[in-house]
Short mmCIF file of C-alpha atoms (C1' of nucleotides) in Angstrom, two decimals:
data_model
loop_
_atom_site.label_atom_id
_atom_site.label_comp_id
_atom_site.label_asym_id
_atom_site.label_seq_id
_atom_site.Cartn_x
_atom_site.Cartn_y
_atom_site.Cartn_z
CA MET A 1 140.82 30.04 -62.86
CA PRO A 2 138.23 31.32 -60.41
CA ARG A 3 138.68 29.50 -57.14
CA THR A 4 135.46 27.75 -56.21
CA LYS A 5 134.32 27.46 -52.60
CA GLN A 6 136.53 24.85 -51.04
CA ASN A 7 134.97 22.13 -48.95
CA VAL A 8 135.21 22.77 -45.25
CA THR A 9 136.90 19.93 -43.40
CA PRO A 10 134.99 18.65 -40.38
CA GLU A 11 137.78 19.48 -37.94
CA ARG A 12 138.05 23.03 -39.27
CA LEU A 13 134.32 23.54 -38.88
CA PHE A 14 134.31 22.19 -35.35
CA GLN A 15 137.24 24.37 -34.38
CA ALA A 16 135.20 27.33 -35.58
CA LEU A 17 132.28 26.16 -33.43
CA GLY A 18 134.48 25.60 -30.39
CA ASP A 19 134.20 29.08 -28.93
CA ARG A 20 131.35 30.60 -26.96
CA THR A 21 131.53 34.01 -28.63
CA ARG A 22 131.42 32.50 -32.11
CA LEU A 23 128.45 30.33 -31.16
CA ARG A 24 126.64 33.43 -29.93
CA LEU A 25 127.35 35.16 -33.24
CA LEU A 26 126.04 32.19 -35.22
CA ASN A 27 123.00 31.97 -32.99
CA LEU A 28 122.16 35.57 -33.85
CA MET A 29 122.69 35.26 -37.58
CA GLY A 30 121.02 31.87 -37.80
CA ASP A 31 117.86 33.34 -39.20
CA GLN A 32 119.06 36.33 -41.12
CA GLU A 33 121.89 38.48 -42.26
CA LEU A 34 123.07 40.94 -39.61
CA CYS A 35 125.18 44.07 -39.56
CA VAL A 36 128.35 44.01 -37.42
CA CYS A 37 127.15 46.80 -35.17
CA TYR A 38 124.26 44.59 -34.06
CA PHE A 39 126.64 41.93 -32.85
CA VAL A 40 128.64 44.50 -30.93
CA GLU A 41 125.47 45.94 -29.42
CA ILE A 42 123.82 42.64 -28.49
CA LEU A 43 126.85 40.80 -27.16
CA ASN A 44 128.12 43.99 -25.52
CA GLN A 45 131.71 43.12 -26.30
CA PRO A 46 134.59 45.20 -27.72
CA GLN A 47 134.24 45.72 -31.44
CA PRO A 48 137.73 44.35 -32.31
CA LYS A 49 136.87 41.16 -30.49
CA ILE A 50 133.66 40.72 -32.46
CA SER A 51 135.49 41.52 -35.66
CA ARG A 52 138.20 38.96 -34.97
CA HIS A 53 135.67 36.21 -34.34
CA LEU A 54 133.71 37.10 -37.45
CA ALA A 55 136.95 36.92 -39.42
CA TYR A 56 137.64 33.49 -37.96
CA LEU A 57 134.22 32.28 -39.02
CA ARG A 58 134.75 33.73 -42.50
CA ARG A 59 138.13 32.02 -42.88
CA ALA A 60 136.56 28.75 -41.76
CA GLY A 61 133.95 29.11 -44.50
CA VAL A 62 131.02 29.27 -42.10
CA VAL A 63 129.89 32.81 -42.94
CA THR A 64 130.21 35.36 -45.71
CA SER A 65 130.05 39.12 -45.63
CA ARG A 66 128.57 41.82 -47.81
CA ARG A 67 129.37 45.51 -47.70
CA GLU A 68 126.66 48.16 -47.81
CA GLY A 69 128.20 51.57 -47.53
CA LYS A 70 129.87 51.91 -44.16
CA TRP A 71 128.20 48.76 -42.89
CA ILE A 72 129.10 45.15 -43.37
CA HIS A 73 126.56 42.37 -43.11
CA TYR A 74 127.36 38.82 -42.15
CA ARG A 75 125.33 35.72 -42.79
CA MET A 76 125.83 32.01 -42.56
CA GLU A 77 127.03 30.25 -45.65
CA GLN A 78 125.49 26.97 -46.74
CA PRO A 79 128.18 24.29 -46.92
CA SER A 80 128.18 22.38 -50.19
CA ASN A 81 128.04 19.03 -48.41
CA PRO A 82 124.43 18.14 -47.45
CA GLN A 83 125.62 16.35 -44.30
CA ALA A 84 127.38 19.53 -43.22
CA GLN A 85 124.23 21.56 -43.93
CA GLU A 86 122.18 19.22 -41.81
CA LEU A 87 124.78 19.43 -39.09
CA LEU A 88 124.70 23.22 -38.99
CA ARG A 89 120.91 23.13 -38.72
CA ASN A 90 121.36 20.83 -35.76
CA VAL A 91 123.85 23.14 -34.14
CA LEU A 92 121.43 26.05 -34.36
CA ALA A 93 118.63 23.91 -32.97
CA TRP A 94 120.80 22.92 -30.03
CA LEU A 95 121.76 26.51 -29.36
CA ALA A 96 118.10 27.45 -29.36
CA ASP A 97 117.78 25.29 -26.23
CA ASP A 98 120.31 27.39 -24.38
CA LYS A 99 118.95 30.07 -22.04
CA ALA A 100 121.75 32.51 -22.74
CA MET A 101 121.27 32.12 -26.47
CA GLN A 102 117.56 32.77 -26.11
CA ALA A 103 118.38 35.90 -24.16
CA ASP A 104 120.65 37.07 -26.96
CA ARG A 105 117.88 36.63 -29.49
CA ALA A 106 115.45 38.46 -27.26
CA ARG A 107 117.88 41.34 -26.95
CA LEU A 108 118.19 41.39 -30.73
CA VAL A 109 114.45 41.71 -31.17
CA ARG A 110 114.28 44.44 -28.55
CA ALA A 111 117.16 46.34 -30.15
CA CYS A 112 115.47 46.17 -33.52
CA CYS A 113 112.21 47.48 -32.10
CA ALA A 114 113.87 50.51 -30.57
CA PRO A 115 117.03 51.21 -32.55
CA SER A 116 117.01 54.82 -31.40
CA LYS A 117 117.82 53.63 -27.90
CA CYS A 118 120.96 51.83 -29.06
CA SER A 119 123.79 54.21 -29.88
CA LEU A 120 125.60 51.77 -32.08
CA ILE A 121 122.77 50.78 -34.35
CA ARG A 122 120.85 54.01 -34.43
CA GLU A 123 121.39 54.53 -38.15
CA ALA A 124 122.42 51.06 -39.23
CA PRO A 125 120.36 49.19 -41.83
CA GLN A 126 117.79 46.95 -40.17
CA PRO A 127 117.92 43.21 -40.55
CA ALA A 128 115.56 41.70 -43.11
CA PHE A 129 113.24 40.19 -40.56
CA VAL A 130 112.42 43.70 -39.42
CA SER A 131 112.35 45.59 -42.69
CA GLY A 132 110.26 42.80 -44.13
CA LYS A 133 112.24 42.21 -47.28
CA PRO A 134 111.75 38.48 -47.85
CA GLU A 135 115.08 36.76 -48.36
CA ASP A 136 116.67 39.11 -50.84
CA ARG A 137 120.11 38.15 -49.67
CA LYS A 138 122.59 38.84 -52.42
CA ARG A 139 125.56 36.53 -52.91
CA SER A 140 128.75 38.22 -51.90
CA ARG A 141 132.29 36.91 -52.41
CA MET B 1 126.69 12.70 -3.14
CA PRO B 2 127.31 10.79 -6.35
CA ARG B 3 128.18 13.26 -9.07
CA THR B 4 125.78 12.86 -11.97
CA LYS B 5 126.95 13.27 -15.55
CA GLN B 6 127.26 16.98 -16.11
CA ASN B 7 125.87 18.50 -19.26
CA VAL B 8 128.45 19.07 -21.96
CA THR B 9 128.55 22.65 -23.17
CA PRO B 10 128.35 23.05 -26.94
CA GLU B 11 131.72 24.79 -27.18
CA ARG B 12 133.41 22.05 -25.17
CA LEU B 13 131.95 19.36 -27.40
CA PHE B 14 133.00 21.17 -30.56
CA GLN B 15 136.51 21.65 -29.23
CA ALA B 16 136.67 17.91 -28.70
CA LEU B 17 135.53 17.39 -32.30
CA GLY B 18 138.02 19.90 -33.66
CA ASP B 19 140.89 17.51 -34.21
CA ARG B 20 141.42 15.03 -37.03
CA THR B 21 142.78 12.26 -34.82
CA ARG B 22 139.86 12.49 -32.42
CA LEU B 23 137.39 12.41 -35.30
CA ARG B 24 139.07 9.26 -36.60
CA LEU B 25 138.74 7.69 -33.16
CA LEU B 26 135.06 8.57 -32.95
CA ASN B 27 134.49 7.31 -36.46
CA LEU B 28 135.89 3.93 -35.44
CA MET B 29 133.92 3.65 -32.21
CA GLY B 30 130.75 5.02 -33.72
CA ASP B 31 129.22 1.58 -34.03
CA GLN B 32 130.74 -0.29 -31.15
CA GLU B 33 133.02 -0.33 -28.19
CA LEU B 34 136.67 -0.76 -29.11
CA CYS B 35 139.84 -1.69 -27.29
CA VAL B 36 142.69 0.87 -27.29
CA CYS B 37 145.06 -1.42 -29.13
CA TYR B 38 142.70 -1.39 -32.10
CA PHE B 39 142.92 2.39 -32.37
CA VAL B 40 146.70 2.20 -32.24
CA GLU B 41 146.75 -0.52 -34.88
CA ILE B 42 144.25 1.07 -37.26
CA LEU B 43 145.43 4.66 -37.06
CA ASN B 44 149.05 3.52 -37.00
CA GLN B 45 150.01 6.26 -34.58
CA PRO B 46 152.10 6.24 -31.41
CA GLN B 47 150.23 4.75 -28.46
CA PRO B 48 150.77 7.78 -26.16
CA LYS B 49 149.23 10.01 -28.83
CA ILE B 50 146.15 7.81 -29.09
CA SER B 51 145.90 7.67 -25.32
CA ARG B 52 146.10 11.43 -24.98
CA HIS B 53 143.31 11.97 -27.47
CA LEU B 54 141.12 9.34 -25.84
CA ALA B 55 141.69 11.08 -22.51
CA TYR B 56 140.66 14.39 -24.08
CA LEU B 57 137.44 12.84 -25.37
CA ARG B 58 136.77 11.31 -21.96
CA ARG B 59 137.29 14.62 -20.17
CA ALA B 60 134.95 16.28 -22.66
CA GLY B 61 132.27 13.72 -21.82
CA VAL B 62 132.11 12.30 -25.33
CA VAL B 63 133.32 8.79 -24.49
CA THR B 64 133.60 6.46 -21.51
CA SER B 65 135.96 3.62 -20.84
CA ARG B 66 135.70 0.20 -19.28
CA ARG B 67 138.56 -1.99 -18.12
CA GLU B 68 138.72 -5.69 -18.93
CA GLY B 69 141.91 -7.14 -17.52
CA LYS B 70 144.86 -5.54 -19.25
CA TRP B 71 142.64 -4.00 -21.89
CA ILE B 72 140.55 -0.88 -21.82
CA HIS B 73 137.55 -0.41 -24.05
CA TYR B 74 136.23 2.94 -25.18
CA ARG B 75 132.80 3.75 -26.47
CA MET B 76 130.82 6.87 -27.22
CA GLU B 77 128.65 8.21 -24.45
CA GLN B 78 125.12 9.39 -25.14
CA PRO B 79 124.74 13.04 -24.13
CA SER B 80 121.73 13.69 -21.92
CA ASN B 81 120.49 16.47 -24.18
CA PRO B 82 118.49 15.06 -27.14
CA GLN B 83 119.73 17.86 -29.41
CA ALA B 84 123.29 16.88 -28.61
CA GLN B 85 122.51 13.23 -29.32
CA GLU B 86 121.05 14.13 -32.68
CA LEU B 87 124.08 16.25 -33.40
CA LEU B 88 126.51 13.44 -32.67
CA ARG B 89 124.56 11.17 -34.97
CA ASN B 90 124.96 13.81 -37.63
CA VAL B 91 128.67 14.07 -37.04
CA LEU B 92 129.10 10.34 -37.55
CA ALA B 93 126.98 10.45 -40.69
CA TRP B 94 129.11 13.25 -42.07
CA LEU B 95 132.31 11.38 -41.29
CA ALA B 96 130.94 8.34 -43.09
CA ASP B 97 131.09 10.47 -46.26
CA ASP B 98 134.82 10.96 -45.88
CA LYS B 99 137.08 8.68 -47.93
CA ALA B 100 139.79 8.49 -45.28
CA MET B 101 137.23 7.62 -42.62
CA GLN B 102 135.82 4.86 -44.82
CA ALA B 103 139.35 3.53 -45.25
CA ASP B 104 139.80 3.47 -41.48
CA ARG B 105 136.63 1.45 -41.05
CA ALA B 106 137.72 -0.92 -43.79
CA ARG B 107 141.05 -1.42 -42.05
CA LEU B 108 139.19 -2.15 -38.84
CA VAL B 109 137.13 -4.86 -40.46
CA ARG B 110 140.23 -6.35 -42.07
CA ALA B 111 142.14 -6.30 -38.80
CA CYS B 112 139.28 -8.05 -37.05
CA CYS B 113 139.14 -10.76 -39.70
CA ALA B 114 142.81 -11.57 -39.32
CA PRO B 115 143.88 -10.50 -35.84
CA SER B 116 146.85 -12.88 -35.95
CA LYS B 117 148.41 -10.69 -38.61
CA CYS B 118 148.31 -7.65 -36.34
CA SER B 119 150.89 -7.78 -33.60
CA LEU B 120 149.09 -5.32 -31.38
CA ILE B 121 145.69 -6.93 -31.31
CA ARG B 122 146.71 -10.55 -31.58
CA GLU B 123 145.29 -11.47 -28.19
CA ALA B 124 143.03 -8.51 -27.53
CA PRO B 125 139.32 -9.07 -26.99
CA GLN B 126 137.40 -8.69 -30.23
CA PRO B 127 134.83 -5.95 -30.70
CA ALA B 128 131.21 -6.96 -30.28
CA PHE B 129 130.37 -6.75 -33.96
CA VAL B 130 132.86 -9.57 -34.55
CA SER B 131 132.26 -11.77 -31.54
CA GLY B 132 128.55 -11.43 -32.14
CA LYS B 133 127.55 -10.51 -28.63
CA PRO B 134 124.55 -8.25 -29.23
CA GLU B 135 125.00 -4.98 -27.37
CA ASP B 136 126.07 -6.28 -24.00
CA ARG B 137 127.94 -3.10 -23.27
CA LYS B 138 128.23 -2.66 -19.53
CA ARG B 139 128.04 0.78 -18.05
CA SER B 140 131.37 1.82 -16.65
CA ARG B 141 132.22 4.82 -14.44
"C1'" DT C 1 140.26 67.52 -48.22
"C1'" DT C 2 139.07 67.14 -43.70
"C1'" DT C 3 136.15 64.77 -40.38
"C1'" DA C 4 133.47 61.18 -38.59
"C1'" DC C 5 132.08 56.70 -38.39
"C1'" DA C 6 132.11 51.46 -39.11
"C1'" DT C 7 135.00 47.87 -39.35
"C1'" DA C 8 139.48 45.39 -39.70
"C1'" DT C 9 144.14 44.41 -38.44
"C1'" DT C 10 148.38 44.44 -35.74
"C1'" DC C 11 151.01 43.80 -31.50
"C1'" DG C 12 152.38 41.74 -27.24
"C1'" DT C 13 151.03 38.49 -23.85
"C1'" DC C 14 149.20 34.47 -21.99
"C1'" DA C 15 146.73 30.01 -21.83
"C1'" DA C 16 145.52 25.87 -24.21
"C1'" DT C 17 146.88 22.23 -26.93
"C1'" DG C 18 149.51 19.10 -30.09
"C1'" DC C 19 153.61 16.44 -30.45
"C1'" DG C 20 157.62 13.01 -29.57
"C1'" DG C 21 160.15 10.83 -26.18
"C1'" DA C 22 160.58 9.00 -21.78
"C1'" DT C 23 158.55 7.08 -17.93
"C1'" DA C 24 154.86 5.62 -14.73
"C1'" DT C 25 150.91 2.60 -13.56
"C1'" DA C 26 148.13 -1.45 -13.57
"C1'" DA C 27 147.02 -6.18 -14.54
"C1'" DT C 28 148.71 -10.72 -15.71
"C1'" DG C 29 151.45 -14.63 -15.57
"C1'" DA C 30 155.82 -17.12 -14.61
"C1'" DT D 1 158.69 -11.38 -6.56
"C1'" DC D 2 159.86 -10.37 -11.21
"C1'" DA D 3 158.91 -9.81 -16.08
"C1'" DT D 4 155.67 -8.70 -19.59
"C1'" DT D 5 152.05 -6.35 -21.67
"C1'" DA D 6 148.54 -2.61 -22.14
"C1'" DT D 7 147.64 1.86 -21.17
"C1'" DA D 8 148.36 6.43 -19.03
"C1'" DT D 9 150.95 10.39 -17.73
"C1'" DC D 10 154.82 13.64 -17.61
"C1'" DC D 11 158.31 16.76 -19.79
"C1'" DG D 12 159.87 20.20 -22.93
"C1'" DC D 13 158.91 22.47 -27.04
"C1'" DA D 14 156.25 24.57 -30.84
"C1'" DT D 15 151.85 26.28 -32.53
"C1'" DT D 16 147.42 28.09 -32.16
"C1'" DG D 17 144.30 31.06 -30.51
"C1'" DA D 18 142.06 34.47 -27.19
"C1'" DC D 19 142.51 38.91 -25.29
"C1'" DG D 20 142.98 44.23 -24.65
"C1'" DA D 21 144.99 48.15 -26.50
"C1'" DA D 22 146.33 50.68 -30.24
"C1'" DT D 23 146.08 51.66 -34.96
"C1'" DA D 24 144.86 51.12 -39.84
"C1'" DT D 25 141.41 51.02 -43.62
"C1'" DG D 26 137.44 52.24 -46.14
"C1'" DT D 27 133.23 54.93 -46.85
"C1'" DA D 28 130.39 58.86 -46.54
"C1'" DA D 29 129.39 63.46 -45.39
"C1'" DA D 30 130.67 68.23 -44.49
#
DNA sequence: TTTACATATTCGTCAATGCGGATATAATGA
DNA sequence: TCATTATATCCGCATTGACGAATATGTAAA
């Protein structure tokens, strides 16, 4: 029997949100799917660290990933519970108030405008908001 | 200089929310101030455990306490940031969906209707929603 | 089939935190 | 003052989780 997406418990979700690095990751992928190398570039943190936190978010059911060749894209996953959806929207809205989070988003935009300047993302696929593809996010699993 | 209420960081708040016992406590005090002995009675957990979790919530800036003789009342504290306020409202709404949380609230109402049956709260001051005093919560600190 | 590159995982260490049990503190009343 | 009651804190232990460093895996390209 194919295991359907299990409901995230509130405490599990909040544990996932209880770390600065993970909040920064969610802040960046709030709008769109992003490739791992962007997170590493923007947050300027060791790649294994980023990877570990992404894995934590995935295990907590907050994000999903999709492979595209060598690259792996992460995006937020809509919880099945409407209250939880609303809550995640609120989280992102709160983060948007934070100066450091705004700076992260600004760095993302800058990196996307001049990918050639960023060693890590020079050849990586661009996020949708740059390439212009409107919401063609495929379901992964 | 009197220290004003410092802003709660998102990660700190979410850490505070990342525990089942603390969520149950918040669920109970969502509507009104409550005396510690009620938490002990309703959750049916060791008093030191309840006390530790209440202390955690207090340190995280989520609740405040007020002493009344032998008893100490806890209530949720409004964050200064409107986004955080909205978020806490959402948390409570989400919890209200949870069967176990509903059961807790039902036990609270039952305990308040027959305090003589509950050894721990036999003589404790009743919560405002029982005694009928409309929102006379005094600021503590 | 090598090589290079993107990403994930493992390992050892350390700090934070949850718990039960015991004890301390604070207010009340005899 | 002493006893009682409500609540808080401390102790020792186990678990979780964050980290850097090293290494493994998977894909593509030569």
